[in-house]
Tab-separated table of C-alpha atoms in Angstrom:
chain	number	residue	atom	x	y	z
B	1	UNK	CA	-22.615	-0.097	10.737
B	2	UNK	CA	-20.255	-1.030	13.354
B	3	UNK	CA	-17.204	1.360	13.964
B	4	UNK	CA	-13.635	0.921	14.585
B	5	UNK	CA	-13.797	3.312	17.511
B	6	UNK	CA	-11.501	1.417	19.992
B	7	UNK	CA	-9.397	-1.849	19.960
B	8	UNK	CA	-12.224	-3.918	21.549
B	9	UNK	CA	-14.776	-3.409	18.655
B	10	UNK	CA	-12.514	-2.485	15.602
B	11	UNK	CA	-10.892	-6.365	15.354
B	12	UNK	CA	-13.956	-7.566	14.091
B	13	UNK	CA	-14.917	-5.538	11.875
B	14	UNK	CA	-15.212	-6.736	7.617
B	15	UNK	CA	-11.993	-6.595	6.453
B	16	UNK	CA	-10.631	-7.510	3.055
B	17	UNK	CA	-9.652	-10.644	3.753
B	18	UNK	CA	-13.468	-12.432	2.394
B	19	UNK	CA	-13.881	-12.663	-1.662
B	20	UNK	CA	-16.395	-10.537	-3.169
B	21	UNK	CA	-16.655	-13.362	-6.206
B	22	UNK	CA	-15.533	-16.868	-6.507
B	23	UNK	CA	-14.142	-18.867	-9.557
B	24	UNK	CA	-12.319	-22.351	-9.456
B	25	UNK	CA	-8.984	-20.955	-7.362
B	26	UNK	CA	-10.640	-21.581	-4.004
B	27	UNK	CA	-11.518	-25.241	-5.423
B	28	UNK	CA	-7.863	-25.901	-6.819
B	29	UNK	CA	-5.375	-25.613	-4.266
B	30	UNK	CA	-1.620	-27.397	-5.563
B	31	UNK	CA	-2.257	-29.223	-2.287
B	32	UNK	CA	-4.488	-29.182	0.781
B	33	UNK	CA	-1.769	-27.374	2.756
B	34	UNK	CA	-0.159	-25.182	0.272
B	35	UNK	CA	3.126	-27.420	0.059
B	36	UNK	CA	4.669	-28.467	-2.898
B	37	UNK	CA	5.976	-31.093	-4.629
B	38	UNK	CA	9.772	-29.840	-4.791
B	39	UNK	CA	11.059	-29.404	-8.296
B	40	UNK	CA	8.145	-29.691	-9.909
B	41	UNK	CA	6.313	-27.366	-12.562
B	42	UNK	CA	2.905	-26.137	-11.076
B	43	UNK	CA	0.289	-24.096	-13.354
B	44	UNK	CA	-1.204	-20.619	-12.261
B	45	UNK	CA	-4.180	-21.520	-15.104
B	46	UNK	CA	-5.512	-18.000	-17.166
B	47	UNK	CA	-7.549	-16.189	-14.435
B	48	UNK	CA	-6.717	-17.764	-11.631
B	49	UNK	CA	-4.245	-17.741	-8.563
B	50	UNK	CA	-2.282	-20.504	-7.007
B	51	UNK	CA	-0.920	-20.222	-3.606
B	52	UNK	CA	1.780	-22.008	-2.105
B	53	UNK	CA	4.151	-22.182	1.113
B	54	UNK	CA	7.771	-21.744	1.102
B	55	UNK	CA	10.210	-22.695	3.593
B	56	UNK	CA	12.995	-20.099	4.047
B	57	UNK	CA	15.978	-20.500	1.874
B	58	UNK	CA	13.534	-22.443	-0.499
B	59	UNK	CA	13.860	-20.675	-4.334
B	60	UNK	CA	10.809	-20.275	-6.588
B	61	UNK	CA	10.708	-20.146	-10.330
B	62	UNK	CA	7.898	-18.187	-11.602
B	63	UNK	CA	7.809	-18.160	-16.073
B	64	UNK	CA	6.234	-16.698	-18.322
B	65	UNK	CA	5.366	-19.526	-20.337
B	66	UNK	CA	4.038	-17.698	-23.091
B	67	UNK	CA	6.192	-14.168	-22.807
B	68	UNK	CA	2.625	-12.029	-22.605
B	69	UNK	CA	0.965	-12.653	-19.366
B	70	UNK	CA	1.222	-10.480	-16.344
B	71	UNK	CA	1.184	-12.395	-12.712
B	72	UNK	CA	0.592	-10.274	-9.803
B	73	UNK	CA	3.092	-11.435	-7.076
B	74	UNK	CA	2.273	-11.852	-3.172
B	75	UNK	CA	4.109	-12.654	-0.252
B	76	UNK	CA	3.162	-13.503	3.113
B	77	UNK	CA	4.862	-14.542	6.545
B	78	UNK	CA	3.570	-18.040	6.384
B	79	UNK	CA	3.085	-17.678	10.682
B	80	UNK	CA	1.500	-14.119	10.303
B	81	UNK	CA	-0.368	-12.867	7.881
B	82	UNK	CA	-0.442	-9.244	8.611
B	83	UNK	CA	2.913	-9.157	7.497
B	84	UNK	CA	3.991	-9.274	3.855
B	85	UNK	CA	5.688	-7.823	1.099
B	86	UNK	CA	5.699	-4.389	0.859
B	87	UNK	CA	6.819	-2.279	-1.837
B	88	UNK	CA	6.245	0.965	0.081
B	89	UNK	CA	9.186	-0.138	2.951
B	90	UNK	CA	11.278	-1.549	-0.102
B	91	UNK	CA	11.642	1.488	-1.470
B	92	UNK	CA	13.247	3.556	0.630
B	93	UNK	CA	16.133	0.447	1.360
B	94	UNK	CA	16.384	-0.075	-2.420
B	95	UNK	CA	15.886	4.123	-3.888
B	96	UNK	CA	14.035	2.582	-6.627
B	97	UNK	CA	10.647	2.406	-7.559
B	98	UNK	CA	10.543	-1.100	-8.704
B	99	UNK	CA	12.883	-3.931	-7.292
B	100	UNK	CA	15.665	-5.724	-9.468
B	101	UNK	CA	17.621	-9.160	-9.320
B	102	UNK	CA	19.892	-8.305	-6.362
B	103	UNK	CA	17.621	-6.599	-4.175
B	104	UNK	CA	15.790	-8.129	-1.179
B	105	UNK	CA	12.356	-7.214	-0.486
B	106	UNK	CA	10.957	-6.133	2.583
B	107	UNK	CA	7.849	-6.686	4.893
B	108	UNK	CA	5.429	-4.020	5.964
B	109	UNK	CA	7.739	-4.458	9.313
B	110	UNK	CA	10.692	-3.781	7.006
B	111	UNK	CA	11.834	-7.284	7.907
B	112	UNK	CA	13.646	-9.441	4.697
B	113	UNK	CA	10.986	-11.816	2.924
B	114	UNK	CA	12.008	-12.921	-0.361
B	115	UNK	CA	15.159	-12.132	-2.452
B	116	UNK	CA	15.436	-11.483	-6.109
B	117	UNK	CA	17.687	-13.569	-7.233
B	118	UNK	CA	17.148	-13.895	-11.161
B	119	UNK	CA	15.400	-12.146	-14.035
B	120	UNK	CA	16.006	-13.660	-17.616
B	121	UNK	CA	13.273	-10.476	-19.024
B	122	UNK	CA	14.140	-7.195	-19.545
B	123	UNK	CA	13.029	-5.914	-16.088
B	124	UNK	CA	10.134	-4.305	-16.493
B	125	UNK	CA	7.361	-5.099	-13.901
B	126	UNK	CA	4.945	-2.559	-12.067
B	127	UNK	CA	4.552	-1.795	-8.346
B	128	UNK	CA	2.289	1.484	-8.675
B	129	UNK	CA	-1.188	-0.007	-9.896
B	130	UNK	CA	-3.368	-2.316	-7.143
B	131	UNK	CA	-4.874	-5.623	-8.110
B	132	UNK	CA	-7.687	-5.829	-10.243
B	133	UNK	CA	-10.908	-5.670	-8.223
B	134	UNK	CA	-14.865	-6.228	-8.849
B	135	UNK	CA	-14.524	-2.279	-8.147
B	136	UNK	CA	-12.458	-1.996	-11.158
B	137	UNK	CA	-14.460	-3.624	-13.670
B	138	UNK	CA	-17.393	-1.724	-13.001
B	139	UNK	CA	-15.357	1.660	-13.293
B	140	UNK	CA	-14.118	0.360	-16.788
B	141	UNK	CA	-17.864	-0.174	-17.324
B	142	UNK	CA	-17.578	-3.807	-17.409
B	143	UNK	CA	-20.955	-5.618	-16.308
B	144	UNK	CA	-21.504	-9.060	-14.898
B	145	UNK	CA	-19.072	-11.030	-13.258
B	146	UNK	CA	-15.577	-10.779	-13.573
B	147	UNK	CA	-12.322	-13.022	-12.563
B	148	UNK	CA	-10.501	-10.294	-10.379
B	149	UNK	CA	-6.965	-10.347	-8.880
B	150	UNK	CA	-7.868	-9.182	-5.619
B	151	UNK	CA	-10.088	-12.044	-5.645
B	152	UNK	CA	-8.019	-14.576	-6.677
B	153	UNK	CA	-5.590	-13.522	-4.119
B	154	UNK	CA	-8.258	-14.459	-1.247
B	155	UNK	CA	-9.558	-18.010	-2.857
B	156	UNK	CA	-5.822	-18.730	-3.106
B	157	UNK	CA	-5.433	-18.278	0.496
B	158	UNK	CA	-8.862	-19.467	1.365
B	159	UNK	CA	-7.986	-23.194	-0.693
B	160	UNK	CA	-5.346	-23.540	1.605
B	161	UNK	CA	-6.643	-22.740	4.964
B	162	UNK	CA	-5.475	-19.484	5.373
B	163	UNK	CA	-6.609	-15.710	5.331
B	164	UNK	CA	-5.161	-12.279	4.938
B	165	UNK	CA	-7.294	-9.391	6.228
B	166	UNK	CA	-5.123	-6.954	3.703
B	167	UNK	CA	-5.126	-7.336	-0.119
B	168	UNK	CA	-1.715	-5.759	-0.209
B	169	UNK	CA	0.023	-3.716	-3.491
B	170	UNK	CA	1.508	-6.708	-5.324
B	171	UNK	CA	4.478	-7.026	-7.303
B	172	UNK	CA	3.302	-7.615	-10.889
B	173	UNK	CA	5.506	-9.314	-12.889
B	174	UNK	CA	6.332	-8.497	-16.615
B	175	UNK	CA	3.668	-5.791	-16.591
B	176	UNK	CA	4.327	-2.498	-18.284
B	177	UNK	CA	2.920	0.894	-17.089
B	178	UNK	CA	6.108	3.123	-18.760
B	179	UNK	CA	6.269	6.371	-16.778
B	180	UNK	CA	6.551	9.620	-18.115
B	181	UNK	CA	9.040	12.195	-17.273
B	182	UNK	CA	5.805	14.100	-16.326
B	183	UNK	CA	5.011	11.288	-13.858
B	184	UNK	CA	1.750	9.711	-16.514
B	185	UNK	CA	1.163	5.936	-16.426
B	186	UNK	CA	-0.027	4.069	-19.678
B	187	UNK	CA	-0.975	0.856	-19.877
B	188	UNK	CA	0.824	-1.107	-22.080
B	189	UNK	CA	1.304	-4.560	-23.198
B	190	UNK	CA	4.357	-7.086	-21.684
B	191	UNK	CA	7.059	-6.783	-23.294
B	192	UNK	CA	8.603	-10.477	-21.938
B	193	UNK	CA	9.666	-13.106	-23.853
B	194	UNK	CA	8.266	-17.343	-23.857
B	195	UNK	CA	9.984	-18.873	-21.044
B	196	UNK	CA	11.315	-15.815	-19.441
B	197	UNK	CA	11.277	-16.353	-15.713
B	198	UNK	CA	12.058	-15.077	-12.425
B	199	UNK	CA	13.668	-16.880	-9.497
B	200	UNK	CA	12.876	-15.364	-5.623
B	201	UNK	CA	14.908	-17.129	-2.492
B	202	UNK	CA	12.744	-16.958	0.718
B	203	UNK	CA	13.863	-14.696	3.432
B	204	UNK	CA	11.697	-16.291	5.797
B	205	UNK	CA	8.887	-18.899	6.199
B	206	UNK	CA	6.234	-17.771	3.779
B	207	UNK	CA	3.786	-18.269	1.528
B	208	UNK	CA	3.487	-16.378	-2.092
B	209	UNK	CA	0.215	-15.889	-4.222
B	210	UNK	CA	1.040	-16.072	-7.701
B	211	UNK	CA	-2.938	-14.500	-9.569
B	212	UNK	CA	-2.260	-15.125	-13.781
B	213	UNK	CA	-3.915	-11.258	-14.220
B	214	UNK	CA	-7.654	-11.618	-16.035
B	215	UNK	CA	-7.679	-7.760	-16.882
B	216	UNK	CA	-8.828	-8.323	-20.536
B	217	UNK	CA	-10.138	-4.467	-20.955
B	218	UNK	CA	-7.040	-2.884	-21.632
B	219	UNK	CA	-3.967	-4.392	-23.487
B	220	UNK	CA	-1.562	-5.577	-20.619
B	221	UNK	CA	-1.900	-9.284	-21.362
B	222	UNK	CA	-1.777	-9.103	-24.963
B	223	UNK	CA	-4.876	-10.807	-26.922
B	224	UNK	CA	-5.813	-12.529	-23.522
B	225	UNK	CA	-5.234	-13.667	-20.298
B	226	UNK	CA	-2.686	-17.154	-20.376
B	227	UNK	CA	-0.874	-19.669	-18.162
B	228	UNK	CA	1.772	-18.769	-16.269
B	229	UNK	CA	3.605	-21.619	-14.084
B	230	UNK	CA	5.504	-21.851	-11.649
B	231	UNK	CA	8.156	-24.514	-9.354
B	232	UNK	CA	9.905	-24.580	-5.960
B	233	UNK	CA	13.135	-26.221	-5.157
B	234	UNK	CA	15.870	-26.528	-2.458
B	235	UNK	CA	18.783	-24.449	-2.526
B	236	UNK	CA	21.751	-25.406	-5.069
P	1	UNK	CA	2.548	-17.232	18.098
P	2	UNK	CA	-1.065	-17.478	16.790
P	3	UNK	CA	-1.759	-18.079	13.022
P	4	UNK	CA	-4.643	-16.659	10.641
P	5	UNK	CA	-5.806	-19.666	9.295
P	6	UNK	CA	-9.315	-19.400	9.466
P	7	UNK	CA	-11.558	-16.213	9.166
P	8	UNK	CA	-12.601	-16.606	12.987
P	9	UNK	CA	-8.920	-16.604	14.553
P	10	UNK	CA	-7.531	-14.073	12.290
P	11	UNK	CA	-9.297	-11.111	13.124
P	12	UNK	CA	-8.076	-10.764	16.711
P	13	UNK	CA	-4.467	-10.845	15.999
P	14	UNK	CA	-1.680	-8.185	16.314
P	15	UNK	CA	-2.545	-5.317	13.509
P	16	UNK	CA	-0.704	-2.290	12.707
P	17	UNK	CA	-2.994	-0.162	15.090
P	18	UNK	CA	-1.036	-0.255	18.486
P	19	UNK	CA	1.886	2.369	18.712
P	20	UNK	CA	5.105	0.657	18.931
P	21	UNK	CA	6.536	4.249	20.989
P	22	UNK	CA	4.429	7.253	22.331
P	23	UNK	CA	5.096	11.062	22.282
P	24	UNK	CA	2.472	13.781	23.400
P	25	UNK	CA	0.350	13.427	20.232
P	26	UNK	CA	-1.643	10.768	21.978
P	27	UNK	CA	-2.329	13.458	24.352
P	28	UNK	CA	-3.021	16.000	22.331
P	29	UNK	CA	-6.350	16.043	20.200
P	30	UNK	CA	-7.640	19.195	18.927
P	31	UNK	CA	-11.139	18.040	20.432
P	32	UNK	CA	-12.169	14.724	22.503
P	33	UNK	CA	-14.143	13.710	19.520
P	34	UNK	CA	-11.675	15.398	16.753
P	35	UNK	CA	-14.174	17.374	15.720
P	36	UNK	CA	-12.542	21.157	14.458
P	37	UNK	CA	-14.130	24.613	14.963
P	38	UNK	CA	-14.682	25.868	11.952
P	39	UNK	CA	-12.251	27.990	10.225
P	40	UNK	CA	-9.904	27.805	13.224
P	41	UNK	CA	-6.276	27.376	12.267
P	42	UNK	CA	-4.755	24.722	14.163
P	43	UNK	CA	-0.994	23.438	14.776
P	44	UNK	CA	0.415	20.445	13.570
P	45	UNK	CA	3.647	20.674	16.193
P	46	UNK	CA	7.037	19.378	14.820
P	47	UNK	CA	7.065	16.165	14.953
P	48	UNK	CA	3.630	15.049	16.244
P	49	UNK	CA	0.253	14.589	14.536
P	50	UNK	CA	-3.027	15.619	14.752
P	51	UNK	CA	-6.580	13.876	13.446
P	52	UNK	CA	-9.136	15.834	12.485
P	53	UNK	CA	-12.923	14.604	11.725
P	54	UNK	CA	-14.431	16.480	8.023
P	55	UNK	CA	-18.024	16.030	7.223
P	56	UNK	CA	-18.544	15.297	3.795
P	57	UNK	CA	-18.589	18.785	1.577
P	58	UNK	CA	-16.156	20.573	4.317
P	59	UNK	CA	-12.320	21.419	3.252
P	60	UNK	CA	-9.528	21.428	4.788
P	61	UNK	CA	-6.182	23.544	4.074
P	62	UNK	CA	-2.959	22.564	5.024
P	63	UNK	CA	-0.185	24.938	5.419
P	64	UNK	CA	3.429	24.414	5.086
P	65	UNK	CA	4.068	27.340	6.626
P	66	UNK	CA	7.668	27.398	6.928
P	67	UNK	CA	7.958	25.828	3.094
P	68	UNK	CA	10.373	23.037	4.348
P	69	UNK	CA	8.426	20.523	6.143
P	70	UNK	CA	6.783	17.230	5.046
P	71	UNK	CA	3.369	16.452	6.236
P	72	UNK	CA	2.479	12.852	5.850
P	73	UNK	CA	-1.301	12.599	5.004
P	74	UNK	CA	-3.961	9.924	5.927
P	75	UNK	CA	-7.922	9.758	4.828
P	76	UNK	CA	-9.853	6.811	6.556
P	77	UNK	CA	-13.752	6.468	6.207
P	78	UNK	CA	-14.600	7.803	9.487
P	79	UNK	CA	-17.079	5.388	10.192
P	80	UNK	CA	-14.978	2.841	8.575
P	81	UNK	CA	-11.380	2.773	9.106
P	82	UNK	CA	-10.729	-0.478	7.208
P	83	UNK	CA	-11.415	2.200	4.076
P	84	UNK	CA	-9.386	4.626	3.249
P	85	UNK	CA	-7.303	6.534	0.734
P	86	UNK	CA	-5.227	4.226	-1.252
P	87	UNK	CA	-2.719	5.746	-3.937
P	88	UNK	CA	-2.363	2.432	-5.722
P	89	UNK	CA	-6.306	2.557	-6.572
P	90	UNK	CA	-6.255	6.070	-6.806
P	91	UNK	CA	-3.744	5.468	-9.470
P	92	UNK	CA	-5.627	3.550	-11.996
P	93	UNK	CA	-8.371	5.947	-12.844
P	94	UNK	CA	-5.718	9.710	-12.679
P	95	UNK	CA	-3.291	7.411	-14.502
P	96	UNK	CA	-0.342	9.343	-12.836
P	97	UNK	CA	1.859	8.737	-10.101
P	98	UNK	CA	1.228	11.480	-8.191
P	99	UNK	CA	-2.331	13.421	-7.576
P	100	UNK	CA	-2.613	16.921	-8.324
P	101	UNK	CA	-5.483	19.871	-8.182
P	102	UNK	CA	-8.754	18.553	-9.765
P	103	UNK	CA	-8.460	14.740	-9.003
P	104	UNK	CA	-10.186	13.040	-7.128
P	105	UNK	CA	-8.871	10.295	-4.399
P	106	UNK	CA	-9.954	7.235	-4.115
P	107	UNK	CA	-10.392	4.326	-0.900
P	108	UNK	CA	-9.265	0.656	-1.174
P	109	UNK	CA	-12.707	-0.032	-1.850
P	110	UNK	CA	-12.416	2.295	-5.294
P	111	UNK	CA	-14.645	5.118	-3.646
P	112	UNK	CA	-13.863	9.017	-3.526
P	113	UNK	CA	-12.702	10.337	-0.368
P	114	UNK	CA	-11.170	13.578	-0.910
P	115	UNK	CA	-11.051	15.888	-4.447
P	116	UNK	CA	-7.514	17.571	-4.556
P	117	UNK	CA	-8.889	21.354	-5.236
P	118	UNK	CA	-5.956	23.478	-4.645
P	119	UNK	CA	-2.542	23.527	-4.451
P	120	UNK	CA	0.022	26.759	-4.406
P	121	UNK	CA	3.291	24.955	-4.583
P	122	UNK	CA	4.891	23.333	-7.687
P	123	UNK	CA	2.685	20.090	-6.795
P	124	UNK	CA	5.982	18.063	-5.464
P	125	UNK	CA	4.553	15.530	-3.398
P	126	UNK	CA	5.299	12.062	-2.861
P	127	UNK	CA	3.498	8.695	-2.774
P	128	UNK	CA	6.219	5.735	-3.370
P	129	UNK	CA	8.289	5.910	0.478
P	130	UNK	CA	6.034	4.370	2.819
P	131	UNK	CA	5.871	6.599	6.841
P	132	UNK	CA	8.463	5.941	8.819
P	133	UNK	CA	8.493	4.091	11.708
P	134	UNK	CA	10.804	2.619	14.192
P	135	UNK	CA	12.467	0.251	11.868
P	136	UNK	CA	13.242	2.757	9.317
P	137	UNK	CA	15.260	4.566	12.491
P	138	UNK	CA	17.112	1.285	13.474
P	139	UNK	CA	17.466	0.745	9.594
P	140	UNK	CA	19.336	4.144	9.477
P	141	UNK	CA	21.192	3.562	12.223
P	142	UNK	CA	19.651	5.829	14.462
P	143	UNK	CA	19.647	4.404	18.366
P	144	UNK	CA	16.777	5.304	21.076
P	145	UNK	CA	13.605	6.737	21.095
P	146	UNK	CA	12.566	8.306	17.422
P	147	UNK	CA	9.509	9.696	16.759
P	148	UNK	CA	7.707	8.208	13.552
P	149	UNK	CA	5.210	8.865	11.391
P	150	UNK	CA	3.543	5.672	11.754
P	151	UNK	CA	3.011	5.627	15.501
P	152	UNK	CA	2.207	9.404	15.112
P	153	UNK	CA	-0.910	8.219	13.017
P	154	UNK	CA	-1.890	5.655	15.553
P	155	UNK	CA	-1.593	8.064	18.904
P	156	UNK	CA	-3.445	10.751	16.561
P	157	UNK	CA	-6.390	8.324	16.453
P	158	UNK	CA	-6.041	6.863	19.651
P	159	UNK	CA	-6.349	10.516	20.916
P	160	UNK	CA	-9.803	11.004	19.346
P	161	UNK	CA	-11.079	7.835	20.193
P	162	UNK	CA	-10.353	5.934	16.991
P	163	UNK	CA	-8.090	2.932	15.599
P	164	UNK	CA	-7.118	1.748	12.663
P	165	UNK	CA	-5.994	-1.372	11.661
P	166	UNK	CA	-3.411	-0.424	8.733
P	167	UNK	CA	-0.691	1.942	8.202
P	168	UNK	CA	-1.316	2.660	4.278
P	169	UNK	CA	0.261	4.435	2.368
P	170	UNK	CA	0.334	8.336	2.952
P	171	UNK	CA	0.139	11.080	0.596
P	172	UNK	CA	3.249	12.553	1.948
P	173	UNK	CA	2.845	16.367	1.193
P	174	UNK	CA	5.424	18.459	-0.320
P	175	UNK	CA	8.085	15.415	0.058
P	176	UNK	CA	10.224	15.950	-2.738
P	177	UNK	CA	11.759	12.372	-3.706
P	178	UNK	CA	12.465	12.659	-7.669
P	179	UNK	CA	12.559	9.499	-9.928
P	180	UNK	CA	15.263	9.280	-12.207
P	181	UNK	CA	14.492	8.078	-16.064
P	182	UNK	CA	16.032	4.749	-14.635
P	183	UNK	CA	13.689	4.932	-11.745
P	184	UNK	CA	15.984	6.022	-9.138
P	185	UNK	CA	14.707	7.598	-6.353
P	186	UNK	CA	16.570	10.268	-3.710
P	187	UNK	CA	15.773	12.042	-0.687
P	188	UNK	CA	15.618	15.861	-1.751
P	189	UNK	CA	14.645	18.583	0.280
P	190	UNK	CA	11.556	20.327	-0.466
P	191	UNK	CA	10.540	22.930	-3.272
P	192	UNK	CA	7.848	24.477	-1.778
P	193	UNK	CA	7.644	28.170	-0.355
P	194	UNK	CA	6.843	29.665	3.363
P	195	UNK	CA	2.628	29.172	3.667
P	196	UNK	CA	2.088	26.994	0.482
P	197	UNK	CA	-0.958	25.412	1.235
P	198	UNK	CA	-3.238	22.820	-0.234
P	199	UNK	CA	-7.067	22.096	-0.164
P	200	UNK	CA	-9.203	19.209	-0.265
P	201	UNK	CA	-13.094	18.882	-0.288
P	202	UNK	CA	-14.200	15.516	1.389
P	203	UNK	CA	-16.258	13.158	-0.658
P	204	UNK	CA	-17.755	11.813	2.599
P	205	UNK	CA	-17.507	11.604	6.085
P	206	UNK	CA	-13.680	11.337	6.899
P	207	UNK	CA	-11.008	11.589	9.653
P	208	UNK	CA	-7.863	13.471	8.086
P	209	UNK	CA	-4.419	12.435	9.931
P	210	UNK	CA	-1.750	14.873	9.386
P	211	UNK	CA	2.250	14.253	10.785
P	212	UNK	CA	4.840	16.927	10.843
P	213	UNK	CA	7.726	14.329	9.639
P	214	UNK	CA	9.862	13.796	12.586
P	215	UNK	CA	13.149	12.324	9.833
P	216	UNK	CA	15.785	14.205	10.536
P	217	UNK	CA	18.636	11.700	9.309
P	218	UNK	CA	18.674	13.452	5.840
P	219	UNK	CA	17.403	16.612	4.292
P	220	UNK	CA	13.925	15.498	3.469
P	221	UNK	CA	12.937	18.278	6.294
P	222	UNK	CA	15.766	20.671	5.604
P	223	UNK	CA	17.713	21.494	8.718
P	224	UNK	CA	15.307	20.270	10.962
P	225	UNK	CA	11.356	19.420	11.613
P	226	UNK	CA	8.765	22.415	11.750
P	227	UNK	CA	5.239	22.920	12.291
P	228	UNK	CA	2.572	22.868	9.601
P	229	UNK	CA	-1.347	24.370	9.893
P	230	UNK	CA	-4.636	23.402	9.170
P	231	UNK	CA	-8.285	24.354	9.637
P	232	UNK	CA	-11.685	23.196	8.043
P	233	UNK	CA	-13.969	25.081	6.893
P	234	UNK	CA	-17.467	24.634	5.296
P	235	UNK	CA	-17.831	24.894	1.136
P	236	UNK	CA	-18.107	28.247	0.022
């Protein structure tokens, strides 16, 4: 195996930027290019992931059509990809462990991406677990093939000509891993409503990966994974 | 500025492994090749970093040994630096936020890399503040030359030869950053006690990166950044 043992060698190296599996999402882009159709309701189908580009000061409406699904949430500068969201550099600007309608998130070069602008659900989303992977099937003894986050993340991409080498910690929205005051995580189901939805303005030219979670081994999405859907507009 | 848009442009781009600033811990390996003498207690200077290279089975202590510094830990593959200790994996199967003694850690790819076998402190530690780095100076209004965890872990590889493409996520050792029922974090000094140490037995072939946490803007550090220790040694 080739090493990473100076810059000449380690930039070509496997990265995580290749699927491990493939379903449908690297067949079903909302457009060649990622661009959408302003003001108009786009579906993240059960399973899959949808990618699309925003222009700063565009707003995106993600819902939770049916109140039970969780979406794990993505954001990329749309002009370099090894910058994105990053909950890690959030945290110390916001001194909370999950972001809130008010706060602005921040790259992994602590540089504004996306704001959070509305939240009709309680609030409750998770920023401590990492996408679903192949990996993570197996270890919950799963075998075959599996639709994974992580992968859906990559097709997403992939369907619109682009590529991430990093499968960064997402934002998942509506899903609900309570903490203890001992610091223990549970896995628990969403506790959103139909219809609730949250609204994000761009920071900066990007593009955000919306995967509709598969994880079907534990109860997070309810009695199964669902829809979720999503739409972009202009500024008011 | 060049995009990633396709697998075969995107892996030459700027990464996260170049040092934005230098200090002397680019000049200061504890070998050419990182490779310790065995049960050899080395320095971790105030605000530098050091790398160290563990065979699989070998352990490594480190030593707070004034009780009041933070030591920001990384674990990459050694002969893979794309993999490496990732808390939001790691997090799935302890189902905590934290690790503590008798867990095991797990890589991005969902692999052990280290089992947490000791610990003599109260087990304060933090994972949710990503290192700091220039912008989180700048953010705190600091102005001038800082030194940073995050370029501390890139001059600590570059000084053995290595590079990495990612800043992940540390374990940041003995930080003491408390989460409130609401999930509010502070910035707390540290709990733990002159020469509290903790050990780790490597699950393979790793390189260790260890930085003596230069912030001195609030009391994560108490009055000011100290040394910590280390050595390796081979299982018992």
């Amino acid at each position: 195996m080739q090493t990473n043992d100076s810059p000449a060698n380690s930039c070509c190296d496997r990265d995580h930027g290749t699927p491990d599996t493939y379903n449908d999402t690297v067949r079903s882009p909302i457009s060649a290019d990622g661009r959408p159709v302003l003001a108009t309701t786009y579906v993240v189908p059960a399973r899959h992931a949808r990618a699309v580009k925003l222009d700063a000061r565009q707003i995106i409406r993600i819902t939770n059509t049916h109140g039970t699904q969780v979406c794990d949430l993505w954001v990329f500068n749309r002009n370099d990809l090894n910058e994105y969201f990053s909950i890690e550099h959030t945290r110390g600007k916001i001194t909370r462990v999950n972001p809130a309608v008010g706060d602005v998130l921040l790259t992994n070069r602590r540089r504004p991406i996306l704001r959070f602008d509305a939240d009709t659900s309680s609030g409750i989303h998770d920023t401590l677990i990492g996408a679903c992977d192949v990996g993570r099937y197996v270890s919950l003894g799963f075998e075959g093939y599996h639709d994974n986050c992580a992968d859906n993340l990559r097709q997403a991409l992939l369907a619109i000509g682009l590529r991430a080498r990093a499968v960064p910690q997402p934002l998942n929205l509506w899903m609900n891993i309570p903490v203890s005051t001992e610091g223990l995580l549970s896995f628990q189901p969403t506790v959103s409503k139909p219809d609730d939805f949250v609204e994000f303005t761009a920071s900066m030219d990007c593009v955000v990966v919306m995967s509709a979670c598969p994880m079907d081994l534990n109860g997070i999405n309810g009695k199964k994974p669902v829809d979720v859907h999503f739409e972009v507009r202009e500024i008011n």
